[in-house]
Structures are given as C-alpha cells and as structure tokens.
Amino acid sequence: MASGGLQLLGFVMAFLGWVGIIISTAMPQWKMASYAGDNIVTAQALYEGLWMSCAMQSTGQIQCKVYDSLLKLDSSLQATRALMVASIVVGLIGMFVACIGMKCMKCMEDDQVKKMRMAVLGGVIFIISGLAALVATSWYGNRVARAFYDPFTPVNTRFEFGSALFIGWAASSLAILGGSFLCCSCPRRETSYPPTRGYPKNASSTGKDYV
C-alpha cells in the first residue's frame, strides 16, 4: 500500500488544484485584447471572463460589467461555465470523500480496506474534476486561438490568452496528479493459498508379507 506521506501529498495537491479552479472560474482575465500589429497606443486594456468583461485604464482603475442576460451569451461560453461549475462541485465532493479515507483521520479505522477504498474513490472524483476543468479551459483557449488566427477577424477585436486560462490549466493538472496519487493507495489483493497438507510417511517395509 502507498505510504501515508504519498497519500497526504496527493490530497494537498488535489486540494490546491481545486482552489485554483475556483480562482480561475472567478477571474475575468480569460482572454485579453491583443494589439499585435496595431500601431495605435490605447489607454486601456480589455479583459473578458466567464461572468463579466472589464476595462483597465492606464491609471490602474478597473471597470467591470457583468453580463446582462444568460440567454444572450454564446452557447460555448455557457458550456464552459457549466463545466467549470461542475468541476468545482465534483471537487468538493471528492474532498469530503478523500478526507474519510485519509490514514490520518479517525473515520472507519475498524475496516482499513474500506478506508483505503474511500481514498481511492476520492482520488477518482478529483481526477474527474480536473478533467472537466481541463476540457473547459482547453476548449475556451482553442476558440480564442482560432479567432486570433482567423484572417476575417478585425485586428482591434482580437484576443489572446488571459492569466485565468494558465491558472486553470495548472490547477486542473494539479487536481489530476493529486487524484492519481490518492489512487495509489488502492489496497492490493492478498492471494491466499490453501495450507499445505502433510502427507504421512510410508511405513518402512519389513520385507515380510502378512496374509
């Protein structure tokens, strides 16, 4: 079985990944305006996220506007929202399940096999949470890259990757890696062999036949 240190390391990594997914979801810097090839010097930077769009002035003042209507949003943005929220909820469930299976916890001490299985189940849930966030961030990043390289996209409406995407990629990788470490605590099946039978020794023949 995996050591308690490896199990604790996996839980800490998965927990940090889950926190990073929450931060990435809340940040408005999913994409930022690109000025590549544009000689015009602007006095503000534009950002767009899952929930709002922001403009930062050269003075450091930030003005954000929450999206007015959910139905007016693009379907891909709605799907990205749903995947990130699902990742957070699934990660929260995985955190509680993994806590029960941790060796340092007092829960289910009477049955170590079930305790280890709870830790493995928590690791699997963390992996699912990380995969959901990874799919959401990669899908969003692919859309940003395709729009950037589209020749029909005006230069002043092109966007690049924002910091929230990089945080999301790192956080999802941490959640997947931490969940994998938790899965290493899967109990091995001990093969039980039947006890060997002792065969009686053959009686030494006396060389005489009895009738």
Short mmCIF file of C-alpha atoms in Angstrom, two decimals:
data_model
loop_
_atom_site.label_atom_id
_atom_site.label_comp_id
_atom_site.label_asym_id
_atom_site.label_seq_id
_atom_site.Cartn_x
_atom_site.Cartn_y
_atom_site.Cartn_z
CA MET A 1 0.00 0.00 0.00
CA ALA A 2 1.06 3.56 -0.55
CA SER A 3 2.58 5.37 2.37
CA GLY A 4 0.66 7.96 4.32
CA GLY A 5 3.05 10.63 3.08
CA LEU A 6 2.24 9.95 -0.57
CA GLN A 7 -1.47 9.94 0.24
CA LEU A 8 -1.19 13.25 2.09
CA LEU A 9 0.82 14.75 -0.78
CA GLY A 10 -1.86 13.70 -3.26
CA PHE A 11 -4.62 15.22 -1.14
CA VAL A 12 -2.75 18.53 -0.74
CA MET A 13 -2.07 18.73 -4.49
CA ALA A 14 -5.68 17.92 -5.35
CA PHE A 15 -6.95 20.47 -2.83
CA LEU A 16 -4.66 23.19 -4.21
CA GLY A 17 -5.83 22.31 -7.72
CA TRP A 18 -9.46 22.60 -6.61
CA VAL A 19 -8.79 26.04 -5.09
CA GLY A 20 -7.03 27.08 -8.31
CA ILE A 21 -10.07 26.01 -10.34
CA ILE A 22 -12.28 28.24 -8.19
CA ILE A 23 -9.90 31.19 -8.65
CA SER A 24 -9.72 30.62 -12.40
CA THR A 25 -13.51 30.47 -12.68
CA ALA A 26 -13.97 33.75 -10.81
CA MET A 27 -11.24 35.70 -12.62
CA PRO A 28 -12.28 37.97 -15.52
CA GLN A 29 -8.97 37.54 -17.41
CA TRP A 30 -9.92 34.53 -19.52
CA LYS A 31 -8.93 36.47 -22.62
CA MET A 32 -7.34 39.87 -23.07
CA ALA A 33 -7.33 42.23 -26.01
CA SER A 34 -4.39 41.82 -28.34
CA TYR A 35 -2.70 44.74 -30.02
CA ALA A 36 -0.29 42.74 -32.15
CA GLY A 37 0.25 44.53 -35.44
CA ASP A 38 -1.63 47.58 -34.25
CA ASN A 39 0.31 50.82 -34.04
CA ILE A 40 -2.42 52.61 -32.11
CA VAL A 41 -1.50 53.18 -28.48
CA THR A 42 -4.57 52.65 -26.30
CA ALA A 43 -5.09 53.92 -22.79
CA GLN A 44 -6.96 50.86 -21.57
CA ALA A 45 -6.72 47.08 -21.52
CA LEU A 46 -9.79 44.95 -22.18
CA TYR A 47 -10.49 41.62 -20.47
CA GLU A 48 -13.31 39.13 -20.80
CA GLY A 49 -14.20 36.28 -18.48
CA LEU A 50 -16.99 33.82 -17.87
CA TRP A 51 -19.09 36.23 -15.84
CA MET A 52 -18.05 39.77 -16.77
CA SER A 53 -15.96 41.96 -19.04
CA CYS A 54 -13.52 44.52 -17.64
CA ALA A 55 -11.57 47.51 -18.83
CA MET A 56 -8.46 48.69 -17.01
CA GLN A 57 -7.44 52.29 -17.50
CA SER A 58 -3.85 53.48 -17.67
CA THR A 59 -4.34 54.99 -14.22
CA GLY A 60 -4.97 51.50 -12.78
CA GLN A 61 -8.71 51.93 -12.38
CA ILE A 62 -10.72 48.85 -13.36
CA GLN A 63 -14.33 48.97 -14.51
CA CYS A 64 -16.22 45.71 -14.89
CA LYS A 65 -19.66 44.92 -16.25
CA VAL A 66 -21.49 41.70 -15.51
CA TYR A 67 -23.14 40.04 -18.47
CA ASP A 68 -26.76 41.11 -18.51
CA SER A 69 -28.59 38.08 -19.83
CA LEU A 70 -27.68 34.41 -19.73
CA LEU A 71 -29.70 33.62 -22.85
CA LYS A 72 -27.78 36.18 -24.93
CA LEU A 73 -24.45 34.52 -24.24
CA ASP A 74 -22.75 32.26 -26.72
CA SER A 75 -23.55 28.58 -26.27
CA SER A 76 -19.87 27.68 -25.96
CA LEU A 77 -19.46 30.20 -23.12
CA GLN A 78 -22.45 28.69 -21.34
CA ALA A 79 -20.96 25.21 -21.75
CA THR A 80 -17.63 26.44 -20.36
CA ARG A 81 -19.43 27.91 -17.38
CA ALA A 82 -21.27 24.66 -16.75
CA LEU A 83 -18.09 22.58 -16.94
CA MET A 84 -16.20 24.83 -14.51
CA VAL A 85 -19.07 24.91 -12.01
CA ALA A 86 -19.45 21.13 -12.29
CA SER A 87 -15.71 20.75 -11.73
CA ILE A 88 -15.93 22.80 -8.52
CA VAL A 89 -18.91 20.84 -7.19
CA VAL A 90 -17.39 17.47 -8.05
CA GLY A 91 -14.09 18.53 -6.48
CA LEU A 92 -15.90 19.50 -3.27
CA ILE A 93 -17.47 16.04 -3.11
CA GLY A 94 -14.09 14.45 -3.78
CA MET A 95 -12.52 16.43 -0.95
CA PHE A 96 -15.01 15.11 1.60
CA VAL A 97 -14.74 11.54 0.34
CA ALA A 98 -10.94 11.64 0.33
CA CYS A 99 -10.89 13.05 3.87
CA ILE A 100 -12.71 9.96 5.11
CA GLY A 101 -10.14 7.67 3.52
CA MET A 102 -7.05 9.51 4.77
CA LYS A 103 -4.85 7.50 7.11
CA CYS A 104 -4.50 10.47 9.46
CA MET A 105 -8.28 10.60 10.03
CA LYS A 106 -10.09 8.56 12.67
CA CYS A 107 -13.04 7.65 10.46
CA MET A 108 -13.55 3.97 9.57
CA GLU A 109 -10.50 2.81 11.48
CA ASP A 110 -12.07 -0.59 12.10
CA ASP A 111 -12.05 -1.51 8.40
CA GLN A 112 -8.81 -0.43 6.72
CA VAL A 113 -9.77 -1.90 3.36
CA LYS A 114 -12.93 0.20 3.11
CA LYS A 115 -10.97 3.21 4.33
CA MET A 116 -8.45 2.80 1.53
CA ARG A 117 -11.23 2.35 -0.98
CA MET A 118 -12.73 5.67 0.12
CA ALA A 119 -9.37 7.34 -0.50
CA VAL A 120 -9.22 5.78 -3.98
CA LEU A 121 -12.79 6.90 -4.69
CA GLY A 122 -11.88 10.43 -3.64
CA GLY A 123 -8.89 10.32 -5.99
CA VAL A 124 -11.08 9.23 -8.90
CA ILE A 125 -13.52 12.06 -8.18
CA PHE A 126 -10.65 14.56 -8.11
CA ILE A 127 -9.45 13.24 -11.48
CA ILE A 128 -12.93 13.74 -12.95
CA SER A 129 -13.00 17.27 -11.54
CA GLY A 130 -9.62 18.07 -13.06
CA LEU A 131 -10.58 16.62 -16.43
CA ALA A 132 -13.75 18.73 -16.53
CA ALA A 133 -11.76 21.91 -15.85
CA LEU A 134 -9.08 20.89 -18.36
CA VAL A 135 -11.67 20.34 -21.08
CA ALA A 136 -13.33 23.69 -20.32
CA THR A 137 -10.12 25.73 -20.36
CA SER A 138 -8.72 23.95 -23.43
CA TRP A 139 -11.97 24.40 -25.33
CA TYR A 140 -12.08 28.11 -24.47
CA GLY A 141 -8.41 28.55 -25.38
CA ASN A 142 -8.96 26.81 -28.71
CA ARG A 143 -11.76 29.24 -29.55
CA VAL A 144 -9.55 32.22 -28.67
CA ALA A 145 -6.68 30.90 -30.81
CA ARG A 146 -8.92 30.16 -33.79
CA ALA A 147 -10.45 33.63 -33.66
CA PHE A 148 -6.99 35.21 -33.37
CA TYR A 149 -5.65 33.47 -36.48
CA ASP A 150 -8.85 33.97 -38.46
CA PRO A 151 -7.98 36.44 -41.26
CA PHE A 152 -11.52 37.80 -41.22
CA THR A 153 -11.27 38.89 -37.59
CA PRO A 154 -10.54 42.62 -37.31
CA VAL A 155 -7.26 43.48 -35.63
CA ASN A 156 -8.91 45.57 -32.95
CA THR A 157 -11.20 42.71 -31.88
CA ARG A 158 -8.56 40.00 -31.49
CA PHE A 159 -7.89 38.48 -28.10
CA GLU A 160 -5.07 36.48 -26.55
CA PHE A 161 -4.91 34.01 -23.67
CA GLY A 162 -5.55 35.57 -20.29
CA SER A 163 -3.96 34.66 -16.97
CA ALA A 164 -7.09 32.79 -15.86
CA LEU A 165 -6.53 30.19 -18.59
CA PHE A 166 -2.98 29.47 -17.42
CA ILE A 167 -4.16 29.20 -13.81
CA GLY A 168 -6.93 26.86 -14.94
CA TRP A 169 -4.51 24.61 -16.83
CA ALA A 170 -2.13 24.43 -13.88
CA ALA A 171 -4.95 23.83 -11.39
CA SER A 172 -6.55 21.07 -13.43
CA SER A 173 -3.17 19.36 -13.80
CA LEU A 174 -2.65 19.53 -10.03
CA ALA A 175 -6.09 18.03 -9.40
CA ILE A 176 -5.47 15.18 -11.83
CA LEU A 177 -2.00 14.47 -10.46
CA GLY A 178 -3.17 14.64 -6.85
CA GLY A 179 -6.08 12.33 -7.59
CA SER A 180 -3.66 9.88 -9.21
CA PHE A 181 -1.54 9.85 -6.05
CA LEU A 182 -4.64 9.14 -3.99
CA CYS A 183 -5.50 6.25 -6.30
CA CYS A 184 -2.10 4.73 -5.50
CA SER A 185 -3.49 3.78 -2.09
CA CYS A 186 -5.65 1.10 -3.71
CA PRO A 187 -5.48 -1.98 -1.48
CA ARG A 188 -3.82 -4.95 -3.09
CA ARG A 189 -5.49 -8.28 -3.01
CA GLU A 190 -3.56 -10.71 -0.96
CA THR A 191 -3.54 -14.11 -2.58
CA SER A 192 -4.35 -16.76 -0.01
CA TYR A 193 -3.05 -20.22 -0.65
CA PRO A 194 -4.55 -23.29 0.99
CA PRO A 195 -2.43 -24.73 3.75
CA THR A 196 -0.18 -27.47 2.64
CA ARG A 197 -1.19 -30.90 3.80
CA GLY A 198 1.29 -33.09 5.46
CA TYR A 199 1.45 -36.45 3.85
CA PRO A 200 2.11 -39.43 6.16
CA LYS A 201 5.38 -41.11 5.63
CA ASN A 202 5.29 -44.52 4.13
CA ALA A 203 5.82 -47.16 6.69
CA SER A 204 9.10 -48.86 6.22
CA SER A 205 8.57 -52.24 4.74
CA THR A 206 9.80 -55.09 6.84
CA GLY A 207 10.17 -57.34 3.87
CA LYS A 208 7.50 -59.70 5.24
CA ASP A 209 4.09 -60.27 3.67
CA TYR A 210 1.19 -60.78 6.01
CA VAL A 211 -1.81 -62.85 4.83
#
